[in-house]
mmCIF file of C-alpha atoms in Angstrom:
data_model
loop_
_atom_site.group_PDB
_atom_site.id
_atom_site.type_symbol
_atom_site.label_atom_id
_atom_site.label_comp_id
_atom_site.label_asym_id
_atom_site.label_seq_id
_atom_site.Cartn_x
_atom_site.Cartn_y
_atom_site.Cartn_z
ATOM 1 C CA MET A 1 29.399 2.853 14.358
ATOM 2 C CA PHE A 2 29.129 1.038 17.668
ATOM 3 C CA PHE A 3 26.076 1.218 19.906
ATOM 4 C CA HIS A 4 25.294 -0.103 23.338
ATOM 5 C CA ILE A 5 21.688 -1.199 23.444
ATOM 6 C CA VAL A 6 19.250 -3.337 25.400
ATOM 7 C CA LEU A 7 17.531 -6.052 23.440
ATOM 8 C CA GLU A 8 14.995 -8.657 24.393
ATOM 9 C CA ARG A 9 14.752 -12.239 23.242
ATOM 10 C CA ASN A 10 12.621 -15.232 24.112
ATOM 11 C CA MET A 11 14.915 -18.129 24.916
ATOM 12 C CA GLN A 12 13.647 -21.681 24.823
ATOM 13 C CA LEU A 13 15.258 -24.163 27.154
ATOM 14 C CA HIS A 14 14.933 -27.932 27.218
ATOM 15 C CA PRO A 15 13.984 -29.410 30.619
ATOM 16 C CA ARG A 16 17.290 -31.297 30.792
ATOM 17 C CA HIS A 17 18.974 -27.955 31.533
ATOM 18 C CA PHE A 18 16.791 -27.209 34.528
ATOM 19 C CA GLY A 19 18.494 -27.221 37.852
ATOM 20 C CA ARG A 20 20.693 -24.974 39.878
ATOM 21 C CA ASP A 21 22.680 -23.889 36.780
ATOM 22 C CA LEU A 22 19.552 -22.853 34.886
ATOM 23 C CA ARG A 23 20.517 -19.192 34.622
ATOM 24 C CA ASP A 24 24.083 -19.941 33.521
ATOM 25 C CA LYS A 25 22.817 -22.289 30.843
ATOM 26 C CA LEU A 26 20.302 -19.707 29.693
ATOM 27 C CA VAL A 27 23.026 -17.083 29.387
ATOM 28 C CA ALA A 28 25.350 -19.482 27.575
ATOM 29 C CA LYS A 29 22.605 -20.351 25.109
ATOM 30 C CA LEU A 30 21.831 -16.671 24.606
ATOM 31 C CA MET A 31 25.457 -15.919 23.816
ATOM 32 C CA LYS A 32 25.652 -18.836 21.434
ATOM 33 C CA ASP A 33 22.434 -17.854 19.644
ATOM 34 C CA VAL A 34 22.933 -14.120 19.463
ATOM 35 C CA GLU A 35 26.603 -13.169 19.335
ATOM 36 C CA GLY A 36 27.821 -12.830 15.768
ATOM 37 C CA THR A 37 24.331 -12.526 14.288
ATOM 38 C CA CYS A 38 23.173 -9.638 12.196
ATOM 39 C CA SER A 39 19.830 -7.927 11.850
ATOM 40 C CA GLY A 40 18.630 -5.082 9.685
ATOM 41 C CA ARG A 41 17.641 -2.853 12.558
ATOM 42 C CA HIS A 42 20.493 -3.356 14.990
ATOM 43 C CA GLY A 43 23.336 -4.487 12.788
ATOM 44 C CA PHE A 44 25.899 -6.992 14.017
ATOM 45 C CA VAL A 45 25.691 -8.086 17.629
ATOM 46 C CA VAL A 46 29.373 -7.965 18.484
ATOM 47 C CA ALA A 47 29.247 -8.927 22.155
ATOM 48 C CA ILE A 48 26.818 -9.295 25.015
ATOM 49 C CA THR A 49 27.888 -7.142 27.949
ATOM 50 C CA GLY A 50 25.320 -8.109 30.540
ATOM 51 C CA ILE A 51 21.950 -9.544 31.410
ATOM 52 C CA GLU A 52 19.364 -7.047 32.621
ATOM 53 C CA SER A 53 16.625 -9.401 33.576
ATOM 54 C CA VAL A 54 15.315 -12.894 33.049
ATOM 55 C CA GLY A 55 11.532 -13.112 33.150
ATOM 56 C CA LYS A 56 9.347 -15.936 34.385
ATOM 57 C CA GLY A 57 9.447 -19.064 32.278
ATOM 58 C CA LEU A 58 6.375 -20.169 30.370
ATOM 59 C CA ILE A 59 5.888 -23.844 29.622
ATOM 60 C CA ARG A 60 4.971 -24.430 26.007
ATOM 61 C CA ASP A 61 1.949 -26.656 25.522
ATOM 62 C CA GLY A 62 2.671 -30.061 24.093
ATOM 63 C CA THR A 63 6.445 -29.887 24.315
ATOM 64 C CA GLY A 64 8.061 -29.404 27.657
ATOM 65 C CA PHE A 65 10.252 -26.570 26.568
ATOM 66 C CA VAL A 66 10.093 -23.434 28.660
ATOM 67 C CA THR A 67 10.320 -19.965 27.163
ATOM 68 C CA PHE A 68 12.121 -17.275 29.160
ATOM 69 C CA PRO A 69 12.011 -13.615 28.119
ATOM 70 C CA VAL A 70 15.556 -12.322 28.541
ATOM 71 C CA LYS A 71 16.599 -8.682 28.422
ATOM 72 C CA TYR A 72 20.292 -8.218 27.717
ATOM 73 C CA GLN A 73 22.748 -5.451 27.012
ATOM 74 C CA CYS A 74 25.030 -5.750 24.030
ATOM 75 C CA VAL A 75 27.431 -3.886 21.802
ATOM 76 C CA VAL A 76 26.232 -3.762 18.215
ATOM 77 C CA PHE A 77 27.907 -2.454 15.100
ATOM 78 C CA ARG A 78 25.765 -0.853 12.466
ATOM 79 C CA PRO A 79 26.853 1.307 9.553
ATOM 80 C CA PHE A 80 24.778 4.294 8.480
ATOM 81 C CA LYS A 81 24.462 6.277 5.311
ATOM 82 C CA GLY A 82 26.603 9.382 5.620
ATOM 83 C CA GLU A 83 28.931 7.840 8.173
ATOM 84 C CA ILE A 84 32.674 8.272 7.809
ATOM 85 C CA SER A 85 34.576 5.067 8.321
ATOM 86 C CA GLU A 86 38.184 3.897 8.194
ATOM 87 C CA ALA A 87 38.380 0.584 6.385
ATOM 88 C CA VAL A 88 41.061 -1.842 5.251
ATOM 89 C CA VAL A 89 41.152 -2.742 1.558
ATOM 90 C CA THR A 90 40.678 -6.444 0.902
ATOM 91 C CA MET A 91 40.456 -6.647 -2.863
ATOM 92 C CA VAL A 92 41.112 -4.327 -5.801
ATOM 93 C CA ASN A 93 39.836 -4.756 -9.332
ATOM 94 C CA LYS A 94 38.901 -2.645 -12.300
ATOM 95 C CA MET A 95 35.374 -2.090 -10.996
ATOM 96 C CA GLY A 96 36.668 -0.603 -7.771
ATOM 97 C CA PHE A 97 37.801 -2.009 -4.483
ATOM 98 C CA PHE A 98 36.336 -3.891 -1.544
ATOM 99 C CA ALA A 99 37.167 -2.916 2.010
ATOM 100 C CA GLU A 100 36.299 -4.093 5.485
ATOM 101 C CA ALA A 101 35.268 -1.943 8.408
ATOM 102 C CA GLY A 102 34.781 -4.284 11.334
ATOM 103 C CA PRO A 103 32.382 -7.046 10.335
ATOM 104 C CA VAL A 104 30.982 -4.985 7.444
ATOM 105 C CA GLN A 105 31.982 -5.175 3.772
ATOM 106 C CA ILE A 106 32.138 -1.932 1.800
ATOM 107 C CA PHE A 107 32.461 -1.591 -1.945
ATOM 108 C CA VAL A 108 33.849 1.572 -3.535
ATOM 109 C CA SER A 109 33.186 1.764 -7.231
ATOM 110 C CA ASN A 110 35.780 3.185 -9.594
ATOM 111 C CA HIS A 111 33.253 5.943 -10.361
ATOM 112 C CA LEU A 112 33.544 7.031 -6.747
ATOM 113 C CA ILE A 113 37.328 7.039 -6.744
ATOM 114 C CA PRO A 114 38.991 10.362 -7.670
ATOM 115 C CA ASP A 115 39.463 10.766 -11.410
ATOM 116 C CA ASP A 116 43.213 11.213 -11.115
ATOM 117 C CA MET A 117 43.585 7.668 -9.778
ATOM 118 C CA GLU A 118 43.830 4.913 -12.354
ATOM 119 C CA PHE A 119 43.653 1.158 -12.066
ATOM 120 C CA GLN A 120 46.969 -0.640 -12.506
ATOM 121 C CA SER A 121 46.692 -4.367 -13.059
ATOM 122 C CA GLY A 122 49.480 -6.779 -12.241
ATOM 123 C CA ASP A 123 50.574 -8.979 -9.373
ATOM 124 C CA ILE A 124 49.287 -6.410 -6.903
ATOM 125 C CA PRO A 125 46.343 -4.624 -8.543
ATOM 126 C CA ASN A 126 46.014 -1.067 -7.286
ATOM 127 C CA TYR A 127 44.721 2.419 -7.972
ATOM 128 C CA THR A 128 47.479 4.985 -8.295
ATOM 129 C CA THR A 129 47.658 8.667 -8.995
ATOM 130 C CA SER A 130 49.467 9.773 -12.137
ATOM 131 C CA ASP A 131 52.525 10.858 -10.154
ATOM 132 C CA GLY A 132 52.551 7.640 -8.153
ATOM 133 C CA SER A 133 52.325 9.470 -4.842
ATOM 134 C CA VAL A 134 49.108 7.839 -3.640
ATOM 135 C CA LYS A 135 48.283 4.181 -4.031
ATOM 136 C CA ILE A 136 45.316 2.048 -2.987
ATOM 137 C CA GLN A 137 46.059 -1.659 -2.817
ATOM 138 C CA LYS A 138 45.266 -4.656 -0.631
ATOM 139 C CA ASP A 139 45.751 -3.870 3.077
ATOM 140 C CA SER A 140 45.761 -0.100 2.530
ATOM 141 C CA GLU A 141 43.758 1.853 5.085
ATOM 142 C CA VAL A 142 41.289 4.273 3.567
ATOM 143 C CA ARG A 143 38.850 6.766 4.995
ATOM 144 C CA LEU A 144 35.566 6.577 3.122
ATOM 145 C CA LYS A 145 31.990 7.775 3.411
ATOM 146 C CA ILE A 146 29.163 5.260 3.341
ATOM 147 C CA ILE A 147 26.519 6.239 0.801
ATOM 148 C CA GLY A 148 24.301 3.181 0.888
ATOM 149 C CA THR A 149 23.660 0.126 3.018
ATOM 150 C CA ARG A 150 21.925 -3.161 2.434
ATOM 151 C CA VAL A 151 21.208 -5.931 4.888
ATOM 152 C CA ASP A 152 21.198 -9.603 3.963
ATOM 153 C CA ALA A 153 20.242 -12.451 6.247
ATOM 154 C CA THR A 154 23.671 -12.683 7.795
ATOM 155 C CA GLU A 155 25.626 -9.600 6.838
ATOM 156 C CA ILE A 156 25.516 -5.947 5.973
ATOM 157 C CA PHE A 157 26.940 -4.669 2.727
ATOM 158 C CA CYS A 158 27.715 -1.036 2.044
ATOM 159 C CA ILE A 159 28.658 1.206 -0.830
ATOM 160 C CA GLY A 160 31.184 3.912 -0.146
ATOM 161 C CA THR A 161 32.932 6.806 -1.773
ATOM 162 C CA ILE A 162 36.346 8.401 -1.428
ATOM 163 C CA LYS A 163 35.623 11.164 -3.890
ATOM 164 C CA ASP A 164 34.890 13.869 -1.339
ATOM 165 C CA ASP A 165 37.158 16.172 0.642
ATOM 166 C CA PHE A 166 39.245 14.671 3.430
ATOM 167 C CA LEU A 167 38.623 11.123 2.172
ATOM 168 C CA GLY A 168 41.137 8.681 0.741
ATOM 169 C CA VAL A 169 44.210 6.730 1.741
ATOM 170 C CA ILE A 170 45.344 6.925 5.360
ATOM 171 C CA SER A 171 48.189 4.464 5.185
ATOM 172 C CA ASP A 172 49.653 2.287 2.489
ATOM 173 C CA PRO A 173 51.345 -0.990 3.404
ATOM 174 C CA GLY A 174 53.695 -0.777 0.450
ATOM 175 C CA ALA A 175 54.484 2.896 0.713
ATOM 176 C CA THR A 176 57.850 3.865 -0.670
ATOM 177 C CA SER A 177 59.541 7.211 -0.137
ATOM 178 C CA MET B 1 33.825 6.214 -30.400
ATOM 179 C CA TYR B 2 31.298 3.372 -30.813
ATOM 180 C CA MET B 3 34.107 0.803 -30.769
ATOM 181 C CA VAL B 4 35.547 2.405 -27.652
ATOM 182 C CA LEU B 5 32.208 2.173 -25.879
ATOM 183 C CA TYR B 6 31.697 -1.384 -27.086
ATOM 184 C CA LEU B 7 35.113 -2.459 -25.865
ATOM 185 C CA PHE B 8 34.614 -0.623 -22.580
ATOM 186 C CA ARG B 9 31.270 -2.357 -22.070
ATOM 187 C CA LEU B 10 32.739 -5.794 -22.844
ATOM 188 C CA HIS B 11 35.633 -5.207 -20.475
ATOM 189 C CA VAL B 12 33.366 -4.066 -17.690
ATOM 190 C CA GLU B 13 31.176 -7.103 -18.164
ATOM 191 C CA HIS B 14 34.174 -9.434 -17.962
ATOM 192 C CA VAL B 15 35.316 -7.860 -14.735
ATOM 193 C CA PHE B 16 31.768 -7.969 -13.400
ATOM 194 C CA LEU B 17 31.510 -11.667 -14.255
ATOM 195 C CA PHE B 18 34.798 -12.223 -12.431
ATOM 196 C CA SER B 19 33.404 -10.422 -9.405
ATOM 197 C CA LEU B 20 30.311 -12.636 -9.531
ATOM 198 C CA LEU B 21 32.537 -15.612 -8.865
ATOM 199 C CA ILE B 22 33.560 -14.126 -5.571
ATOM 200 C CA TYR B 23 30.586 -12.103 -4.459
ATOM 201 C CA PRO B 24 26.972 -13.229 -4.810
ATOM 202 C CA PRO B 25 24.860 -11.561 -7.502
ATOM 203 C CA SER B 26 22.431 -10.115 -4.957
ATOM 204 C CA LEU B 27 25.179 -8.020 -3.385
ATOM 205 C CA LEU B 28 26.508 -6.867 -6.715
ATOM 206 C CA ASN B 29 22.965 -6.046 -7.860
ATOM 207 C CA PHE B 30 22.709 -3.802 -4.833
ATOM 208 C CA ALA B 31 26.020 -2.200 -5.727
ATOM 209 C CA VAL B 32 24.821 -1.591 -9.252
ATOM 210 C CA ASN B 33 21.516 -0.170 -8.012
ATOM 211 C CA ILE B 34 23.363 2.345 -5.897
ATOM 212 C CA LEU B 35 25.594 3.256 -8.834
ATOM 213 C CA ASN B 36 22.611 3.728 -11.102
ATOM 214 C CA SER B 37 20.922 6.041 -8.644
ATOM 215 C CA SER B 38 20.830 9.750 -9.296
ATOM 216 C CA GLU B 39 23.850 10.316 -7.123
ATOM 217 C CA THR B 40 26.225 8.321 -9.248
ATOM 218 C CA LYS B 41 25.075 8.349 -12.859
ATOM 219 C CA ILE B 42 27.788 7.812 -15.415
ATOM 220 C CA SER B 43 27.942 10.358 -18.165
ATOM 221 C CA LEU B 44 27.500 8.659 -21.505
ATOM 222 C CA SER B 45 27.520 11.697 -23.645
ATOM 223 C CA SER B 46 28.221 9.935 -26.915
ATOM 224 C CA LYS B 47 25.319 8.617 -28.908
ATOM 225 C CA SER B 48 25.861 4.970 -29.501
ATOM 226 C CA GLY B 49 24.056 3.830 -32.585
ATOM 227 C CA GLY B 50 25.731 0.437 -32.625
ATOM 228 C CA LYS B 51 24.638 -2.684 -30.841
ATOM 229 C CA VAL B 52 26.012 -3.314 -27.423
ATOM 230 C CA HIS B 53 26.257 -6.958 -26.512
ATOM 231 C CA ASN B 54 24.462 -7.787 -23.357
ATOM 232 C CA SER B 55 25.725 -11.050 -21.973
ATOM 233 C CA VAL B 56 25.901 -10.161 -18.287
ATOM 234 C CA VAL B 57 23.828 -12.180 -15.870
ATOM 235 C CA GLY B 58 21.385 -10.282 -13.720
ATOM 236 C CA GLY B 59 21.539 -6.771 -12.356
ATOM 237 C CA ASP B 60 21.050 -3.434 -13.949
ATOM 238 C CA TRP B 61 24.104 -3.983 -16.083
ATOM 239 C CA GLY B 62 21.894 -6.448 -17.970
ATOM 240 C CA LYS B 63 19.442 -3.770 -19.048
ATOM 241 C CA GLY B 64 21.284 -3.176 -22.249
ATOM 242 C CA GLU B 65 18.213 -2.033 -24.108
ATOM 243 C CA LYS B 66 17.546 0.685 -21.594
ATOM 244 C CA GLY B 67 21.184 1.632 -21.621
ATOM 245 C CA ASP B 68 21.062 1.932 -25.372
ATOM 246 C CA LYS B 69 17.976 4.087 -25.133
ATOM 247 C CA ILE B 70 19.612 6.323 -22.588
ATOM 248 C CA ALA B 71 22.708 6.619 -24.713
ATOM 249 C CA ASN B 72 20.652 7.248 -27.823
ATOM 250 C CA GLY B 73 18.463 9.771 -26.037
ATOM 251 C CA GLY B 74 21.346 12.017 -25.131
ATOM 252 C CA LYS B 75 23.294 12.845 -22.020
ATOM 253 C CA VAL B 76 22.750 11.170 -18.699
ATOM 254 C CA PRO B 77 23.257 13.980 -16.249
ATOM 255 C CA VAL B 78 25.883 13.547 -13.589
ATOM 256 C CA VAL B 79 24.183 14.706 -10.437
ATOM 257 C CA LYS B 80 26.388 15.539 -7.496
ATOM 258 C CA ALA B 81 25.242 13.708 -4.376
ATOM 259 C CA PRO B 82 23.058 15.950 -2.222
ATOM 260 C CA LEU B 83 24.499 16.446 1.227
ATOM 261 C CA PRO B 84 22.694 14.605 4.019
ATOM 262 C CA LEU B 85 20.917 17.294 5.954
ATOM 263 C CA GLU B 86 20.692 15.428 9.200
ATOM 264 C CA PHE B 87 22.632 12.560 10.659
ATOM 265 C CA LYS B 88 19.754 11.426 12.800
ATOM 266 C CA ILE B 89 20.646 7.824 13.309
ATOM 267 C CA GLU B 90 18.947 7.710 16.653
ATOM 268 C CA HIS B 91 15.567 7.460 14.906
ATOM 269 C CA GLU B 92 16.498 4.125 13.391
ATOM 270 C CA LEU B 93 17.552 2.481 16.611
ATOM 271 C CA PRO B 94 15.691 1.711 19.841
ATOM 272 C CA GLU B 95 15.393 4.633 22.237
ATOM 273 C CA ASN B 96 17.710 3.052 24.757
ATOM 274 C CA ALA B 97 20.558 2.901 22.227
ATOM 275 C CA LYS B 98 23.688 4.699 23.340
ATOM 276 C CA CYS B 99 26.085 5.721 20.624
ATOM 277 C CA LEU B 100 29.625 4.596 21.427
ATOM 278 C CA MET B 101 32.828 6.147 20.211
ATOM 279 C CA ASP B 102 35.353 3.692 18.817
ATOM 280 C CA CYS B 103 37.650 4.269 21.792
ATOM 281 C CA GLU B 104 34.841 3.455 24.236
ATOM 282 C CA ALA B 105 33.871 0.348 22.270
ATOM 283 C CA ALA B 106 37.516 -0.764 22.216
ATOM 284 C CA GLU B 107 37.685 -0.465 26.011
ATOM 285 C CA ILE B 108 34.506 -2.521 26.487
ATOM 286 C CA LEU B 109 35.440 -5.189 23.961
ATOM 287 C CA GLN B 110 38.971 -5.465 25.360
ATOM 288 C CA GLY B 111 37.508 -6.219 28.763
ATOM 289 C CA ILE B 112 35.254 -8.874 27.280
ATOM 290 C CA GLN B 113 38.146 -10.405 25.376
ATOM 291 C CA GLU B 114 40.093 -10.869 28.578
ATOM 292 C CA GLN B 115 37.199 -12.881 29.954
ATOM 293 C CA MET B 116 36.831 -14.740 26.695
ATOM 294 C CA VAL B 117 40.411 -15.973 26.922
ATOM 295 C CA ILE B 118 39.302 -18.118 29.827
ATOM 296 C CA LEU B 119 36.150 -19.240 28.013
ATOM 297 C CA SER B 120 38.034 -20.039 24.831
ATOM 298 C CA GLU B 121 39.841 -22.872 26.593
ATOM 299 C CA ASP B 122 36.545 -24.728 26.328
ATOM 300 C CA PRO B 123 36.481 -26.163 22.796
ATOM 301 C CA ALA B 124 32.682 -26.061 22.736
ATOM 302 C CA ILE B 125 32.700 -22.261 22.883
ATOM 303 C CA LYS B 126 33.566 -20.473 19.679
ATOM 304 C CA ILE B 127 34.300 -16.774 19.656
ATOM 305 C CA PRO B 128 32.402 -15.211 16.747
ATOM 306 C CA ILE B 129 34.407 -13.720 13.886
ATOM 307 C CA SER B 130 32.430 -10.480 14.152
ATOM 308 C CA PHE B 131 33.806 -9.995 17.671
ATOM 309 C CA ASP B 132 37.430 -10.207 16.518
ATOM 310 C CA ARG B 133 36.773 -7.928 13.581
ATOM 311 C CA GLY B 134 34.799 -5.510 15.723
ATOM 312 C CA LEU B 135 37.575 -5.342 18.302
ATOM 313 C CA GLN B 136 40.274 -4.844 15.662
ATOM 314 C CA TYR B 137 38.253 -2.080 14.040
ATOM 315 C CA ALA B 138 37.574 -0.354 17.355
ATOM 316 C CA LYS B 139 41.256 -0.460 18.347
ATOM 317 C CA ARG B 140 42.352 0.880 14.983
ATOM 318 C CA GLY B 141 39.851 3.727 15.134
ATOM 319 C CA SER B 142 40.773 4.614 18.687
ATOM 320 C CA HIS B 143 43.002 7.693 18.513
ATOM 321 C CA TYR B 144 42.880 8.768 22.144
ATOM 322 C CA THR B 145 44.502 7.832 25.423
ATOM 323 C CA SER B 146 41.420 8.356 27.603
ATOM 324 C CA PRO B 147 37.880 7.713 26.300
ATOM 325 C CA HIS B 148 36.351 9.335 29.379
ATOM 326 C CA SER B 149 38.160 12.605 28.784
ATOM 327 C CA VAL B 150 37.155 12.577 25.135
ATOM 328 C CA ARG B 151 33.533 12.035 26.113
ATOM 329 C CA ARG B 152 33.730 14.941 28.559
ATOM 330 C CA VAL B 153 35.202 17.265 25.949
ATOM 331 C CA LEU B 154 32.737 16.374 23.216
ATOM 332 C CA ASP B 155 29.659 16.283 25.440
ATOM 333 C CA ALA B 156 30.128 20.027 25.812
ATOM 334 C CA LEU B 157 29.101 20.304 22.153
ATOM 335 C CA LYS B 158 25.683 18.870 22.947
ATOM 336 C CA GLN B 159 24.729 22.214 24.423
ATOM 337 C CA HIS B 160 24.898 23.495 20.846
ATOM 338 C CA ASN B 161 22.445 20.843 19.595
ATOM 339 C CA VAL B 162 25.043 18.439 18.272
ATOM 340 C CA SER B 163 23.532 14.952 18.335
ATOM 341 C CA ASP B 164 25.097 11.851 19.887
ATOM 342 C CA GLY B 165 25.776 10.361 16.466
ATOM 343 C CA GLU B 166 27.532 13.517 15.294
ATOM 344 C CA VAL B 167 29.620 13.645 18.483
ATOM 345 C CA SER B 168 30.698 10.038 18.035
ATOM 346 C CA MET B 169 31.550 10.631 14.411
ATOM 347 C CA ILE B 170 33.756 13.595 15.320
ATOM 348 C CA ALA B 171 35.572 11.455 17.875
ATOM 349 C CA ASN B 172 35.981 8.545 15.461
ATOM 350 C CA VAL B 173 37.300 10.693 12.643
ATOM 351 C CA GLY B 174 39.850 12.514 14.837
ATOM 352 C CA PRO B 175 39.743 15.714 12.789
ATOM 353 C CA GLU B 176 42.603 18.188 12.814
ATOM 354 C CA SER B 177 40.646 21.274 11.787
ATOM 355 C CA VAL B 178 37.176 22.724 12.028
ATOM 356 C CA GLU B 179 36.896 22.708 8.232
ATOM 357 C CA GLU B 180 37.503 18.968 8.248
ATOM 358 C CA VAL B 181 34.650 18.517 10.704
ATOM 359 C CA PHE B 182 32.224 20.501 8.555
ATOM 360 C CA ALA B 183 33.331 18.646 5.430
ATOM 361 C CA LEU B 184 32.931 15.202 6.963
ATOM 362 C CA VAL B 185 29.825 15.920 9.036
ATOM 363 C CA PRO B 186 27.785 18.093 6.651
ATOM 364 C CA SER B 187 24.766 17.974 8.950
ATOM 365 C CA LEU B 188 26.624 20.478 11.157
ATOM 366 C CA LYS B 189 26.972 23.021 8.372
ATOM 367 C CA GLY B 190 23.632 24.566 9.190
ATOM 368 C CA LYS B 191 24.994 25.683 12.559
ATOM 369 C CA LYS B 192 28.440 26.646 11.258
ATOM 370 C CA SER B 193 28.573 30.125 12.735
ATOM 371 C CA LYS B 194 27.510 28.963 16.204
ATOM 372 C CA LEU B 195 29.668 25.865 16.256
ATOM 373 C CA ARG B 196 32.931 27.210 14.930
ATOM 374 C CA GLU B 197 34.325 28.447 18.234
ATOM 375 C CA PRO B 198 33.132 25.544 20.448
ATOM 376 C CA LEU B 199 34.431 23.051 17.871
ATOM 377 C CA LYS B 200 37.792 24.760 17.742
ATOM 378 C CA ASP B 201 38.076 24.584 21.518
ATOM 379 C CA ALA B 202 37.031 20.943 21.530
ATOM 380 C CA LEU B 203 39.551 20.026 18.827
ATOM 381 C CA ASP B 204 42.349 21.804 20.700
ATOM 382 C CA GLN B 205 41.555 19.762 23.790
ATOM 383 C CA LEU B 206 41.265 16.547 21.811
ATOM 384 C CA ALA B 207 44.659 17.134 20.229
ATOM 385 C CA LYS B 208 46.193 16.890 23.703
ATOM 386 C CA LEU B 209 44.423 13.580 24.295
ATOM 387 C CA LYS B 210 45.567 11.903 21.104
ATOM 388 C CA HIS B 211 47.947 8.981 21.153
ATOM 389 C CA SER B 212 51.473 10.075 20.370
ATOM 390 C CA THR B 213 52.567 8.454 17.089
#
C-alpha cells in the first residue's frame, strides 16, 4: 500500500558544493541517497514529492562537512499483513510461485494454493485446475492476501495466500477460450 | 506410505535446493518459518517409522529429527488462519502518514515521471527501479477515472469508524459486492450490520466511476 509521509534526514555536504546552488545540490543528493531505498518501518521510498524544510547547517568538527537536517515529503510503498494485493507472477515451481507487487516480492506456497490446483511442469510451469479452466503461470495477474512480511537490508519479502474467498487469478496471459 | 513420504520429502528438498540457487537462503528460511507457523501447518497424519534423509541446507526443512518426532507423535493439526481483527496499519507508521489509494499514487507518480523525463536526459541521474515498479503497480491497480471522486465517496465511510487503511484497501480492491468487501477486509466484519447499507451505497457510486473495460 502506498503512503505519503514526511521524513527527516541529516544530509552531509562537502564544502565544494557550497555556493548559490547549495539547496539544489542538497536536494539532488537527497534524491540520490534516498529514492529507491528500503527501510523496515517505512518500506520502499518510491519518490520524493517535495522538500518541507532545510534546517541550519552544522559544521562537523575536524572535517569541513556540514550537516543539514532536511524534512521531505515522499511516497513510500509498504506491504502489511492482511493486505490484499494484485501481483504479477514471475516464477512458478513445485513449491509455489513468486509474484511481484510493485517493488515487493511475494511468495505463495503450494500449501496456500487451492487444493484443486495442481502443478504442471514443462516448458511453461503452471498451476492448473483439474478442468483446465484456471491457470497460474508466469505473467498471470493474481489477487492474493499477504500473511507475513520480512524486511532485509534492501528489500521487503512477503508470504501470501490465494486460498481464501475472492482470491486467485485475475487475468492469464495465455488464456484460451 | 513410508516410501511415498520419503519420495515426497526428497522431491521437495530438490526443488528447495533449486530455489536456493535463485533466492538467498535467508529469504527462503523466512518463507519456511511462515509455513511452519500455526497458520499453515501441513498435516502429516501418517506415522513415519522410516528414516527420512535430511540433506537440505539451512532452514526449518533441515530439522528432520523434529519432523520425524512430529510425524511419529501423531497428527500435526491444520489450524485455519485466525482472521485479523483490526487492520490498524496507522500504528506502525509515523503519525503524519497519509494512506494513499493506488489511483491517487498513480496520479502523483505520473506527475513525477513527467518531470523525470527531463532529468533522465542527464546520464548522471538514474531513475530507481522501485519507482518504475511502483508506478506500474499503481497504474495497474487504478480502477477509477477520478481519484478525487473516489476519495469523496469512500471518506463518507469514515463516519462509521472505517479506518484510512481499510478505506484505501476497499478502493484498491475494487469490490463488486458488499460480501466481497467483508471477505477481503475481515476487520470490518465486527460492524457488519451498521456498514452494510453505507457500503452498498458507496459501491454503487464507485461502480459509476470505474474505468470502462
